[in-house]
Amino acid sequence: MNKLGLILIFILFSGFGIANINAQNSIQDKEMVYKTSLKETPTEVKAALKNYSGYKISSKATYTKTNKGKVYKVEVKKGHFSNILLIDEKGKVIGIESGEHQGR
């Protein structure tokens, strides 16, 4: 009975492991990133960047298409610190990614 219990536990953990691997593969979305410049972004996005006048704003930008519209990413720097602003088409800053994880 003890061997049967160990075999059942092994099968149970193996099943969860395989299900977890398959779940991780299906979750990954192939998100397209489009390059653009700051000049080509909507006026609402440019207006949102006026709040960052003390920062050096990159002239390069990227955007991704989501269900809610386009989300623009613009890099801003101040001193040694850099952040990437996530701005939607309406000019609302919806997130900030710090540059710490990029190894700069």
Short mmCIF file of N, CA and C in Angstrom, two decimals, residues 15-67:
data_model
loop_
_atom_site.label_atom_id
_atom_site.label_comp_id
_atom_site.label_asym_id
_atom_site.label_seq_id
_atom_site.Cartn_x
_atom_site.Cartn_y
_atom_site.Cartn_z
N GLY A 15 1.37 15.30 -13.16
CA GLY A 15 0.22 15.89 -13.87
C GLY A 15 0.13 17.38 -13.66
N PHE A 16 0.34 17.84 -12.43
CA PHE A 16 0.32 19.28 -12.16
C PHE A 16 1.47 19.99 -12.86
N GLY A 17 2.63 19.35 -12.91
CA GLY A 17 3.78 19.96 -13.57
C GLY A 17 3.55 20.13 -15.06
N ILE A 18 2.99 19.12 -15.70
CA ILE A 18 2.72 19.21 -17.14
C ILE A 18 1.63 20.25 -17.41
N ALA A 19 0.61 20.29 -16.59
CA ALA A 19 -0.46 21.28 -16.76
C ALA A 19 0.09 22.69 -16.58
N ASN A 20 1.00 22.88 -15.65
CA ASN A 20 1.59 24.19 -15.40
C ASN A 20 2.45 24.63 -16.59
N ILE A 21 3.20 23.73 -17.17
CA ILE A 21 4.03 24.06 -18.33
C ILE A 21 3.15 24.47 -19.51
N ASN A 22 2.10 23.73 -19.75
CA ASN A 22 1.20 24.06 -20.85
C ASN A 22 0.50 25.39 -20.62
N ALA A 23 0.15 25.69 -19.40
CA ALA A 23 -0.52 26.96 -19.09
C ALA A 23 0.42 28.13 -19.34
N GLN A 24 1.69 27.99 -19.00
CA GLN A 24 2.64 29.07 -19.21
C GLN A 24 2.86 29.33 -20.70
N ASN A 25 2.87 28.29 -21.50
CA ASN A 25 3.05 28.47 -22.94
C ASN A 25 1.86 29.14 -23.60
N SER A 26 0.66 28.86 -23.13
CA SER A 26 -0.52 29.44 -23.77
C SER A 26 -0.77 30.87 -23.32
N ILE A 27 -0.24 31.30 -22.19
CA ILE A 27 -0.47 32.64 -21.69
C ILE A 27 0.36 33.67 -22.45
N GLN A 28 1.51 33.28 -22.95
CA GLN A 28 2.39 34.23 -23.59
C GLN A 28 1.72 34.81 -24.83
N ASP A 29 1.54 36.12 -24.83
CA ASP A 29 0.96 36.81 -25.96
C ASP A 29 2.08 37.32 -26.85
N LYS A 30 1.88 37.20 -28.12
CA LYS A 30 2.84 37.73 -29.07
C LYS A 30 2.44 39.18 -29.33
N GLU A 31 3.01 40.07 -28.56
CA GLU A 31 2.67 41.49 -28.61
C GLU A 31 3.60 42.19 -29.60
N MET A 32 3.02 42.87 -30.56
CA MET A 32 3.81 43.59 -31.55
C MET A 32 4.15 44.98 -31.01
N VAL A 33 5.42 45.35 -31.13
CA VAL A 33 5.88 46.66 -30.71
C VAL A 33 6.25 47.44 -31.97
N TYR A 34 5.65 48.62 -32.12
CA TYR A 34 5.88 49.45 -33.29
C TYR A 34 6.73 50.64 -32.90
N LYS A 35 7.73 50.95 -33.72
CA LYS A 35 8.59 52.10 -33.46
C LYS A 35 7.98 53.34 -34.10
N THR A 36 8.14 54.46 -33.42
CA THR A 36 7.69 55.74 -33.92
C THR A 36 8.58 56.82 -33.32
N SER A 37 8.30 58.05 -33.64
CA SER A 37 9.04 59.16 -33.03
C SER A 37 8.08 59.99 -32.20
N LEU A 38 8.64 60.83 -31.39
CA LEU A 38 7.81 61.68 -30.53
C LEU A 38 6.98 62.65 -31.37
N LYS A 39 7.51 63.06 -32.51
CA LYS A 39 6.78 63.97 -33.39
C LYS A 39 5.52 63.34 -33.96
N GLU A 40 5.53 62.02 -34.13
CA GLU A 40 4.40 61.32 -34.73
C GLU A 40 3.36 60.86 -33.72
N THR A 41 3.59 61.09 -32.44
CA THR A 41 2.62 60.68 -31.42
C THR A 41 1.46 61.67 -31.39
N PRO A 42 0.32 61.27 -30.86
CA PRO A 42 -0.82 62.19 -30.76
C PRO A 42 -0.51 63.39 -29.87
N THR A 43 -1.24 64.46 -30.06
CA THR A 43 -1.01 65.68 -29.28
C THR A 43 -1.29 65.45 -27.80
N GLU A 44 -2.20 64.54 -27.48
CA GLU A 44 -2.49 64.25 -26.06
C GLU A 44 -1.28 63.64 -25.37
N VAL A 45 -0.53 62.80 -26.09
CA VAL A 45 0.67 62.19 -25.51
C VAL A 45 1.73 63.26 -25.28
N LYS A 46 1.89 64.15 -26.24
CA LYS A 46 2.86 65.24 -26.09
C LYS A 46 2.47 66.16 -24.94
N ALA A 47 1.17 66.39 -24.76
CA ALA A 47 0.71 67.24 -23.66
C ALA A 47 1.02 66.59 -22.31
N ALA A 48 0.91 65.28 -22.22
CA ALA A 48 1.22 64.58 -20.96
C ALA A 48 2.70 64.70 -20.62
N LEU A 49 3.55 64.81 -21.62
CA LEU A 49 4.99 64.92 -21.37
C LEU A 49 5.40 66.31 -20.90
N LYS A 50 4.52 67.30 -21.00
CA LYS A 50 4.84 68.64 -20.52
C LYS A 50 5.00 68.67 -19.01
N ASN A 51 4.43 67.71 -18.32
CA ASN A 51 4.58 67.62 -16.86
C ASN A 51 5.99 67.18 -16.48
N TYR A 52 6.78 66.73 -17.44
CA TYR A 52 8.13 66.24 -17.19
C TYR A 52 9.16 67.19 -17.81
N SER A 53 8.98 68.48 -17.58
CA SER A 53 9.85 69.49 -18.20
C SER A 53 11.27 69.45 -17.64
N GLY A 54 11.49 68.98 -16.44
CA GLY A 54 12.82 68.89 -15.86
C GLY A 54 13.59 67.66 -16.32
N TYR A 55 12.96 66.82 -17.12
CA TYR A 55 13.57 65.58 -17.58
C TYR A 55 14.04 65.72 -19.02
N LYS A 56 14.99 64.88 -19.39
CA LYS A 56 15.39 64.79 -20.79
C LYS A 56 14.49 63.73 -21.43
N ILE A 57 13.70 64.15 -22.41
CA ILE A 57 12.71 63.27 -23.03
C ILE A 57 13.28 62.75 -24.34
N SER A 58 13.26 61.45 -24.52
CA SER A 58 13.78 60.83 -25.73
C SER A 58 12.91 61.19 -26.93
N SER A 59 13.53 61.33 -28.08
CA SER A 59 12.76 61.62 -29.29
C SER A 59 12.19 60.34 -29.91
N LYS A 60 12.64 59.19 -29.42
CA LYS A 60 12.13 57.91 -29.91
C LYS A 60 11.01 57.43 -29.01
N ALA A 61 10.05 56.76 -29.61
CA ALA A 61 8.93 56.20 -28.85
C ALA A 61 8.51 54.90 -29.50
N THR A 62 7.82 54.08 -28.74
CA THR A 62 7.23 52.85 -29.28
C THR A 62 5.78 52.80 -28.83
N TYR A 63 5.00 51.97 -29.50
CA TYR A 63 3.63 51.77 -29.06
C TYR A 63 3.21 50.34 -29.33
N THR A 64 2.26 49.88 -28.55
CA THR A 64 1.65 48.58 -28.74
C THR A 64 0.15 48.77 -28.84
N LYS A 65 -0.48 47.92 -29.59
CA LYS A 65 -1.94 47.99 -29.73
C LYS A 65 -2.57 47.05 -28.72
N THR A 66 -3.52 47.58 -27.95
CA THR A 66 -4.23 46.79 -26.97
C THR A 66 -5.73 46.86 -27.27
N ASN A 67 -6.51 46.21 -26.44
CA ASN A 67 -7.97 46.26 -26.60
C ASN A 67 -8.51 47.67 -26.40
#
